[in-house]
Coordinates of C-alpha atoms and ligand atoms in Angstrom, one line a residue:
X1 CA 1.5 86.3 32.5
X2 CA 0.7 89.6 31.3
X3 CA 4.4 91.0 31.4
X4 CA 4.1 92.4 34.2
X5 CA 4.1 91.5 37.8
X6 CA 1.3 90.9 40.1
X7 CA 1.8 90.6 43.9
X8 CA -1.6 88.5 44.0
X9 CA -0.7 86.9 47.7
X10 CA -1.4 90.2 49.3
X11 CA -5.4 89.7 49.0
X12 CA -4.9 86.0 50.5
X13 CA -6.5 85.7 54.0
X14 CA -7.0 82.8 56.7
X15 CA -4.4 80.2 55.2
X16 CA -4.7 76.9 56.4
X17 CA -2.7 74.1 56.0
X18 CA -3.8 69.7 57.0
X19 CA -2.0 67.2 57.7
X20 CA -3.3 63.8 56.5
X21 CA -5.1 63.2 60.2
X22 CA -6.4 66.2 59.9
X23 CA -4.6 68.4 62.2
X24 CA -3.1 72.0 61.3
X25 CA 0.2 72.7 60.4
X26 CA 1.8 75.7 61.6
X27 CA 1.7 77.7 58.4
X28 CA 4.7 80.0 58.1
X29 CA 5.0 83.4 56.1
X30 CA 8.1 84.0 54.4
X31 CA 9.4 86.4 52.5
X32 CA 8.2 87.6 48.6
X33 CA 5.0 85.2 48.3
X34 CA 5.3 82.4 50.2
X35 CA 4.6 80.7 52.7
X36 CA 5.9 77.5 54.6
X37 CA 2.8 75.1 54.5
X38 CA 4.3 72.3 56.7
X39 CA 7.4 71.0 58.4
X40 CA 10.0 68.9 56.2
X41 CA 9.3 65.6 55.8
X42 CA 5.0 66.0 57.0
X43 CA 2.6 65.1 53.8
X44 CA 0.1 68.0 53.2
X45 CA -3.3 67.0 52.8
X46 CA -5.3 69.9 52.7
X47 CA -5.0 73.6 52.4
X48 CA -7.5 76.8 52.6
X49 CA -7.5 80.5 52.0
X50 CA -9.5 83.3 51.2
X51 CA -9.4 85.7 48.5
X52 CA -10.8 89.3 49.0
X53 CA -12.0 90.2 45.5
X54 CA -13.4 93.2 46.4
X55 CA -9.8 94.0 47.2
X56 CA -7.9 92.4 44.8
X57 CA -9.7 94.7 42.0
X58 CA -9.5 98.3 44.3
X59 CA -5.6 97.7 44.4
X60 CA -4.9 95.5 41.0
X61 CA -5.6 99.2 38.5
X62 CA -5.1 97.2 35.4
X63 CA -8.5 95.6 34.4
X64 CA -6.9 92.7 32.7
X65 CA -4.9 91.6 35.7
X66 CA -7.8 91.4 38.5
X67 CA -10.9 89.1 39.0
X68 CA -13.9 91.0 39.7
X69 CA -17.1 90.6 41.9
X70 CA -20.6 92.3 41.2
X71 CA -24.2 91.6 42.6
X72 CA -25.0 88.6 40.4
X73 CA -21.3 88.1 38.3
X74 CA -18.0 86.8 39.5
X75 CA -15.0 86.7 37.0
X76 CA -11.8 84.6 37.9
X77 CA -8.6 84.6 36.4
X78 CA -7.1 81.6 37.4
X79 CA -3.9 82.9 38.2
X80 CA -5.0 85.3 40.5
X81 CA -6.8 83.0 43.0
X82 CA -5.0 79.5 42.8
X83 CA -2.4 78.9 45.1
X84 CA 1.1 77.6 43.3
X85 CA 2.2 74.9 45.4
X86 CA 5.6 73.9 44.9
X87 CA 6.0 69.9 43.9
X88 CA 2.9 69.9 42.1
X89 CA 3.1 72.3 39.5
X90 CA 3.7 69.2 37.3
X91 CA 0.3 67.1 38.6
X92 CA -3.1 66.8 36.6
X93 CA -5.5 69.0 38.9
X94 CA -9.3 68.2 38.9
X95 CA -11.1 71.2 39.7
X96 CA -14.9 71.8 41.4
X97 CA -16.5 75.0 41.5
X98 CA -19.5 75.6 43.6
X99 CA -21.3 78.6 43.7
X100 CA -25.6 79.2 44.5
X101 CA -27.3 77.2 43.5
X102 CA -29.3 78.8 40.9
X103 CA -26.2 80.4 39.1
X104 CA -24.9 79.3 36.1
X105 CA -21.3 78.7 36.3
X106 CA -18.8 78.1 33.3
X107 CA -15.2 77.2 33.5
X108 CA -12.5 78.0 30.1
X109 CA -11.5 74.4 30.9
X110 CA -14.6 72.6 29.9
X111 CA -16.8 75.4 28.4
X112 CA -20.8 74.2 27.7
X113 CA -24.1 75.9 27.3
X114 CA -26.4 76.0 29.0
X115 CA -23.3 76.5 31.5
X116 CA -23.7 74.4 34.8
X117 CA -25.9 75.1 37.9
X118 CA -24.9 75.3 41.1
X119 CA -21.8 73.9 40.4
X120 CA -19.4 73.2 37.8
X121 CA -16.2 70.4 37.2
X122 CA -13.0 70.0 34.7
X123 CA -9.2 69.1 34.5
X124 CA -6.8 70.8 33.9
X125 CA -3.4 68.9 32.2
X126 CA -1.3 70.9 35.2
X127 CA -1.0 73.8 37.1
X128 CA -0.1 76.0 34.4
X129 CA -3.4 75.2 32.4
X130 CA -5.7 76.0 35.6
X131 CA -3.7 79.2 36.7
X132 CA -4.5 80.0 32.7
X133 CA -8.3 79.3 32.8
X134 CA -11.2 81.4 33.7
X135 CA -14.2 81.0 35.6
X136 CA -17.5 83.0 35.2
X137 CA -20.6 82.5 37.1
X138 CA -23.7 84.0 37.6
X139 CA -26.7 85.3 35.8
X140 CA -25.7 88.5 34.7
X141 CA -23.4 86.5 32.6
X142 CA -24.8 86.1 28.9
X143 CA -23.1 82.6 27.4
X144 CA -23.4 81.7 23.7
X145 CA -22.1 79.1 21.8
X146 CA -21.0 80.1 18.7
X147 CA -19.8 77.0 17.1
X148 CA -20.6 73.9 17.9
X149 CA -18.0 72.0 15.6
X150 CA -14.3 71.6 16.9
X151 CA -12.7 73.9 17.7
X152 CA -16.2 74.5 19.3
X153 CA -16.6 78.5 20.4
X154 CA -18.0 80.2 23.5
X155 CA -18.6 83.7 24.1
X156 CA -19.5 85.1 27.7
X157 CA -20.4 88.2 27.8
X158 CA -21.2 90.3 30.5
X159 CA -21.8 94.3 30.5
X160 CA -22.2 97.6 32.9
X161 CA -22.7 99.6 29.6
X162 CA -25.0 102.3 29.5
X163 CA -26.8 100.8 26.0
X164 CA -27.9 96.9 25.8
X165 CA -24.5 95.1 23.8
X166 CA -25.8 93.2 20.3
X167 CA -24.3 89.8 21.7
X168 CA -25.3 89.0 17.5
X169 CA -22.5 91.3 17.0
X170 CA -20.3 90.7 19.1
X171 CA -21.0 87.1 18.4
X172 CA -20.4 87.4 14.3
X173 CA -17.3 89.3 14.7
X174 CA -15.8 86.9 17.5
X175 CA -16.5 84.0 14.5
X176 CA -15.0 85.8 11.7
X177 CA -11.7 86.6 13.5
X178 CA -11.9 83.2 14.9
X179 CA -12.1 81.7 11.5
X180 CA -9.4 83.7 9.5
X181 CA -7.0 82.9 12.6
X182 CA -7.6 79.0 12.3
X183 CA -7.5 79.2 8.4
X184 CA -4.2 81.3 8.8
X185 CA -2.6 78.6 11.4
X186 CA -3.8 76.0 9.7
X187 CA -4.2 74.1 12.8
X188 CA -6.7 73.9 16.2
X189 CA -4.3 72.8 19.1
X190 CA -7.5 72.7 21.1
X191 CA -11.0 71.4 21.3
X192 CA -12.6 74.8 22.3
X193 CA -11.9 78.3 23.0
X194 CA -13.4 80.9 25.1
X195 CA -13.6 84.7 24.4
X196 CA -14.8 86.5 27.3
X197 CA -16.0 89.9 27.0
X198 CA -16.4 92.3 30.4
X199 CA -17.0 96.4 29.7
X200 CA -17.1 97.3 33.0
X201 CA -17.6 100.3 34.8
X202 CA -14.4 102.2 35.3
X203 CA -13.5 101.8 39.4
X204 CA -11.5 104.4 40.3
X205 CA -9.6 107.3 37.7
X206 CA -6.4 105.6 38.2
X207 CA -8.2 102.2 37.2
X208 CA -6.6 101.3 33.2
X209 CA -9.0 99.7 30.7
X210 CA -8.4 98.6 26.9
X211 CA -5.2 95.9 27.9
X212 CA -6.7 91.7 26.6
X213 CA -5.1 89.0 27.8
X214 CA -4.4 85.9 25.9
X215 CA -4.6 82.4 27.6
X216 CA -4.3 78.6 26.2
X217 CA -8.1 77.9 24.6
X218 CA -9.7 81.6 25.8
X219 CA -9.3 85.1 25.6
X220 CA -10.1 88.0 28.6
X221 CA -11.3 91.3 27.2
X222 CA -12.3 93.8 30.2
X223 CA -12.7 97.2 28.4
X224 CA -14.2 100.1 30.1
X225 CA -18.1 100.3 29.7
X226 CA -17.9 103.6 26.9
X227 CA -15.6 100.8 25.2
X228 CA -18.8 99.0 24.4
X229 CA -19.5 98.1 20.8
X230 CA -22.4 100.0 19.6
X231 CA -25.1 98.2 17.8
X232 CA -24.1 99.7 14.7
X233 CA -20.5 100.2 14.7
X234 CA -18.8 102.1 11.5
X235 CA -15.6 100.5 10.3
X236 CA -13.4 102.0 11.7
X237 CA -14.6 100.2 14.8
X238 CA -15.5 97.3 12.9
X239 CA -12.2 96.7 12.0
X240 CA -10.6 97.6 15.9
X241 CA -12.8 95.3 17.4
X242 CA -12.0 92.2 15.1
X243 CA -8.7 93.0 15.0
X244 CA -8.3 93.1 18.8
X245 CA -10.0 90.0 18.9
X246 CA -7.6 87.8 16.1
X247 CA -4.5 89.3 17.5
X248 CA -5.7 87.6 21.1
X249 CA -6.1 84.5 19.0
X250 CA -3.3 84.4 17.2
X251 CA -1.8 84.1 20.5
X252 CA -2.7 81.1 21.2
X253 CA -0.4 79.6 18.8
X254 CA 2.5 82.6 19.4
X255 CA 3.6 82.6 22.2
X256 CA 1.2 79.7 24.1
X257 CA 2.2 77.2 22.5
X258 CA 5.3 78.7 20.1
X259 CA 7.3 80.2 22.5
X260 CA 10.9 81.8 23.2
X261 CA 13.0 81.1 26.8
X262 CA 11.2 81.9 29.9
X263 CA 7.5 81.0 28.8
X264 CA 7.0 77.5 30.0
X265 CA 8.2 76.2 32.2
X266 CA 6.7 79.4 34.1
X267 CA 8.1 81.6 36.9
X268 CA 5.7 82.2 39.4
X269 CA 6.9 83.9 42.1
X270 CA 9.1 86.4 40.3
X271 CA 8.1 87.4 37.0
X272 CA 10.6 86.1 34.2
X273 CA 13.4 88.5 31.5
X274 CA 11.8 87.5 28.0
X275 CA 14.0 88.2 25.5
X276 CA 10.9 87.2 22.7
X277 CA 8.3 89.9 23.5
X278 CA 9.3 91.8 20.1
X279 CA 8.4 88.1 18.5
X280 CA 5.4 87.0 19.9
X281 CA 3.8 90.4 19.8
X282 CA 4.9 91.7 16.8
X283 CA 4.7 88.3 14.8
X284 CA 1.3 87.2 16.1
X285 CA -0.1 90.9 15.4
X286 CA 1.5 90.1 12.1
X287 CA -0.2 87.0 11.9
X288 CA -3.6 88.5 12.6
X289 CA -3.5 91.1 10.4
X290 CA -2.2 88.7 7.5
X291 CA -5.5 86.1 8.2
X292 CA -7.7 89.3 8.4
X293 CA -6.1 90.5 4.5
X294 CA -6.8 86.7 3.1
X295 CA -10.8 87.4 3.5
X296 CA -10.0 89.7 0.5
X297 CA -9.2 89.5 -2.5
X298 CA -5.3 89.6 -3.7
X299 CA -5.1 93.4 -4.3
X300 CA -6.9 94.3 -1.5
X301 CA -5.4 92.1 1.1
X302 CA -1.9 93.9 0.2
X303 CA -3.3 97.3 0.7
X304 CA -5.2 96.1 3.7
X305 CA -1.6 94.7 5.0
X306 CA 0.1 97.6 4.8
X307 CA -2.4 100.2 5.9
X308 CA -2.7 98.1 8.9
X309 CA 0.7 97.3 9.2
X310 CA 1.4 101.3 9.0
X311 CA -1.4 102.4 11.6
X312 CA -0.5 99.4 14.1
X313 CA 3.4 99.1 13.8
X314 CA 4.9 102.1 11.9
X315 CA 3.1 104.9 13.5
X316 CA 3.8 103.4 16.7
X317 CA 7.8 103.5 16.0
X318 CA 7.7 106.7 15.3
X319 CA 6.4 107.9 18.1
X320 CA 8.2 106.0 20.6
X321 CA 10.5 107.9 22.0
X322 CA 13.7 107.9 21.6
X323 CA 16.0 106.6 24.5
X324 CA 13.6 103.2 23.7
X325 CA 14.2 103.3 19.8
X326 CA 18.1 103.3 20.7
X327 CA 17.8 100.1 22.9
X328 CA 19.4 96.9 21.0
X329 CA 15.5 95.0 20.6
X330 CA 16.2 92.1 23.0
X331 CA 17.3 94.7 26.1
X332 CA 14.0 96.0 25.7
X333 CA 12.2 93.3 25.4
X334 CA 13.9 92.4 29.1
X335 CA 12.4 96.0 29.9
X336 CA 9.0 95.4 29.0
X337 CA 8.7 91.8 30.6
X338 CA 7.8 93.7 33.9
X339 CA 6.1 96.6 32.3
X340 CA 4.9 95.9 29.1
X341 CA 1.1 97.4 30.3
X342 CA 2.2 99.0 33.3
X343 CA 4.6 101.8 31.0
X344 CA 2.8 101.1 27.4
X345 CA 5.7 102.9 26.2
X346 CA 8.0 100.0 26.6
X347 CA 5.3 97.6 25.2
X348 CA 3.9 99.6 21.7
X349 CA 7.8 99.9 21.6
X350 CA 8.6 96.5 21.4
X351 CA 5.5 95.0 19.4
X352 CA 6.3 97.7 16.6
X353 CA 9.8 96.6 16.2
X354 CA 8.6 93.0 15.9
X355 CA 5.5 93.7 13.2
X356 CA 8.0 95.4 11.1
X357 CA 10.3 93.1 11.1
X358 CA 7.5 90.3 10.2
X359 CA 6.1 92.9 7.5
X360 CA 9.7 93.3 6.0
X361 CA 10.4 89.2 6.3
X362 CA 6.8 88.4 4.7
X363 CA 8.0 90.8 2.0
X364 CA 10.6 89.4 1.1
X365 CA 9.7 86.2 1.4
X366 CA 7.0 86.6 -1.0
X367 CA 9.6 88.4 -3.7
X368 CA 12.0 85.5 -3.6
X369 CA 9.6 82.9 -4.1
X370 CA 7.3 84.9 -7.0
X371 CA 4.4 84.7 -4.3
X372 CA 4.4 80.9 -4.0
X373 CA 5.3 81.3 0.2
X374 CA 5.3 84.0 2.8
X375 CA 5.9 84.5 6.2
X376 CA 3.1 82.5 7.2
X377 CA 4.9 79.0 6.0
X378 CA 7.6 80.4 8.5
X379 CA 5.5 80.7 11.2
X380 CA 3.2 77.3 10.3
X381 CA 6.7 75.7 10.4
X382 CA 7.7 76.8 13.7
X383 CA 4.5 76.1 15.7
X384 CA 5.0 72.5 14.2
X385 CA 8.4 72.2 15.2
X386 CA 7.6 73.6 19.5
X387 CA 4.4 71.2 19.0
X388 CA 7.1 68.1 18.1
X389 CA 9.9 69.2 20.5
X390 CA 7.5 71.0 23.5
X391 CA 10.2 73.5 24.6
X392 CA 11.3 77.1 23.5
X393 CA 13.3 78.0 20.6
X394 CA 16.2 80.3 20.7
X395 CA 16.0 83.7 19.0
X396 CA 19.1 82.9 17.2
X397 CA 17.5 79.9 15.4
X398 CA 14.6 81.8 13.9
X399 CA 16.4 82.6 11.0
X400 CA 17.5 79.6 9.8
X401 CA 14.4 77.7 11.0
X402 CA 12.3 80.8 8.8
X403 CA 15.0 79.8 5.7
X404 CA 14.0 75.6 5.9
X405 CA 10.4 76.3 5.7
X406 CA 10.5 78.9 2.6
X407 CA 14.2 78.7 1.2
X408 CA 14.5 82.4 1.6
X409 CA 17.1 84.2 4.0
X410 CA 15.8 86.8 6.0
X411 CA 18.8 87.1 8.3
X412 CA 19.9 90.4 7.7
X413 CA 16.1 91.7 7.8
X414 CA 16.5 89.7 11.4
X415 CA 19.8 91.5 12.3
X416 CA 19.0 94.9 11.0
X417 CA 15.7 94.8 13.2
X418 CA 17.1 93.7 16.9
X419 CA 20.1 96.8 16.1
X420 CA 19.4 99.4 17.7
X421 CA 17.3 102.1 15.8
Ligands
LIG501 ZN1 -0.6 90.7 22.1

């Protein structure tokens, strides 16, 4: 899910598969990740595997992509420990997590505090939904709730850091992004939302740190522990950390529920070719730093935009090198489906090429219409049109779709920016 690709069946161990009267199937392996639970035309009833964590995080090096295991903390991605299951990907899925019985235990599906003891329940809508929810137990996990209203908001932190982390802080910066993000959207497609924070101690040198992963109501930040945010940040941090934090946000309109070919329905066993990345990373960073400017006032929120948009997406272009600036924008976005993290070249390539073409479109938008729309109507447009029709658009569309929502044509902007550079 992270544009990359993830081999997660290699830390499965002890696969069983039932029959409804209880007796094993003769679990094959095949080739790629998969196995053959039972024979055709047998029911399966039942099936159980192991997961090595301990593993799983020694061999996964990017933080974001593995679920971890300390003395008195265990963080799991969803995706990396339940089993896809062919047929069922479709089903609702109730889900029961059991853990000591003095832990606290919270699941991104059906977030509370205090969190649960012992043992925690929720559904999930499908499979997709689980494999994109977390669940942290433990009591080295701090949980807050931040906002009780709906969308309510949870934080749950949990640090190796040197120095004790403000969870104030954190907490009042999670809220702010939070807000501007919602007020920007103008919509909450969920009842809650999650942000957990991990700065962990680094595992090995070839271990990568500083990657957040977006999911459907939650966000995973697992930052090194000297990534910590220090009890009295100055703003240049400030302004990183909430950043980082609205940009996961914004994701959860663009691309979670906005999306291009290839998101949903999802690939599992073999990552898919997007050929959207340069959208819904470089018009959600957009997004976020548009809903941060609108906490200022008019004059500053321009000069905010465009310092931001200069740091984040023009300096990046320019030092990209060049063989990727050449590449029409949609080949490289194919390039950076697998790799996005993994070679951050492909992926800082790709978002900068989509941010300025959302700078330049919210530009111009805002000149045609003396100020009266910008790119945001385009965007508020589109989410409302994938939460009517629940399937992708097509690249091709966005123009037009862009033009019905503010009456301005952006096509060539759109043209000019896939060319190659
Ligand atoms: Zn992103």
């Amino acid at each position: 899910m992270g544009y990359g690709e993830q081999p997660y069946d290699r830390f499965v161990a002890r696969l069983r598969a039932f029959g409804r009267n209880g007796a094993p199937f003769d679990v094959k392996r095949e080739e790629g990740p998969r196995w053959t639970l039972c024979p055709p035309g047998h029911a399966l009833d039942r099936l159980e595997y192991e997961i090595d964590l301990a593993r799983m995080e020694d061999a996964v090096f990017s933080a974001s992509d593995a679920s971890k295991w300390r003395e008195g903390y265990v963080s799991l991605l969803g995706y990396s420990v339940f089993a896809f299951v062919e047929g069922l990907e479709s089903s609702p899925v109730r889900l029961e997590v059991k853990v000591p019985d003095e832990w606290p235990v919270f699941s991104t599906l059906a977030p509370g505090v205090p969190a649960g003891r012992g043992k925690t329940s929720a559904s999930a809508s499908d499979f997709y939904a689980l494999a994109d929810s977390q669940v942290i137990g433990g009591p080295r996990a701090q949980v807050r709730s931040l906002r009780a209203a709906t969308p309510a908001v949870f934080l749950v932190l949990y640090s190796e850091a040197e120095a004790a982390v403000d969870l104030d802080l954190v907490g009042r910066l999670v809220t702010e992004a939070f807000e501007a993000v919602v007020a920007y959207f103008g919509s909450t497609p969920f009842a809650h939302y999650t942000v957990q924070q991990e700065y962990l101690r680094p595992r090995s040198d070839a271990h990568r740190y500083g990657l957040s992963m977006e999911h459907l109501e939650s966000a995973t930040f697992y930052l090194a522990a000297d990534q910590a945010l220090a009890s009295h940040p100055d703003d240049a941090q400030r302004s990183r950390v909430l950043y980082n934090f609205a940009h996961h946000m914004a994701h959860a309109w663009i691309p979670k529920r906005c999306y291009g070919p290839g998101y949903f329905p999802f690939q599992w066993e073999l990552a898919p070719l997007l050929d959207s990345i340069w959208f819904s990373e470089g018009f959600s960073q957009f997004a976020a730093i548009d809903a941060l400017a609108a906490r200022l006032a008019p004059e500053e929120a321009a000069v905010y935009r465009d310092r931001l948009v200069g740091r984040r997406f023009r300096q990046s272009l320019e030092e990209a090198p060049a063989f990727l600036r050449r590449l029409p924008l949609v080949e490289l976005s194919y390039v950076a489906s697998t790799r996005y993290g993994e070679d951050f070249r492909t992926g800082r390539t790709v978002f900068a090429r989509g941010g300025l073409m959302a700078a330049e479109m919210d530009r111009e938008i805002r000149r045609a219409t003396g100020g009266r729309r910008s790119l945001r109507d385009a965007l508020r447009a589109l989410v409302s049109w994938s939460a009517r029709e629940k399937r992708a658009f097509e690249i091709a569309d966005l123009p037009e779709r862009f033009r019905e929502a503010t009456g301005v044509d952006v096509r060539a902007i759109y043209h000019r920016w896939l060319a190659p550079r």
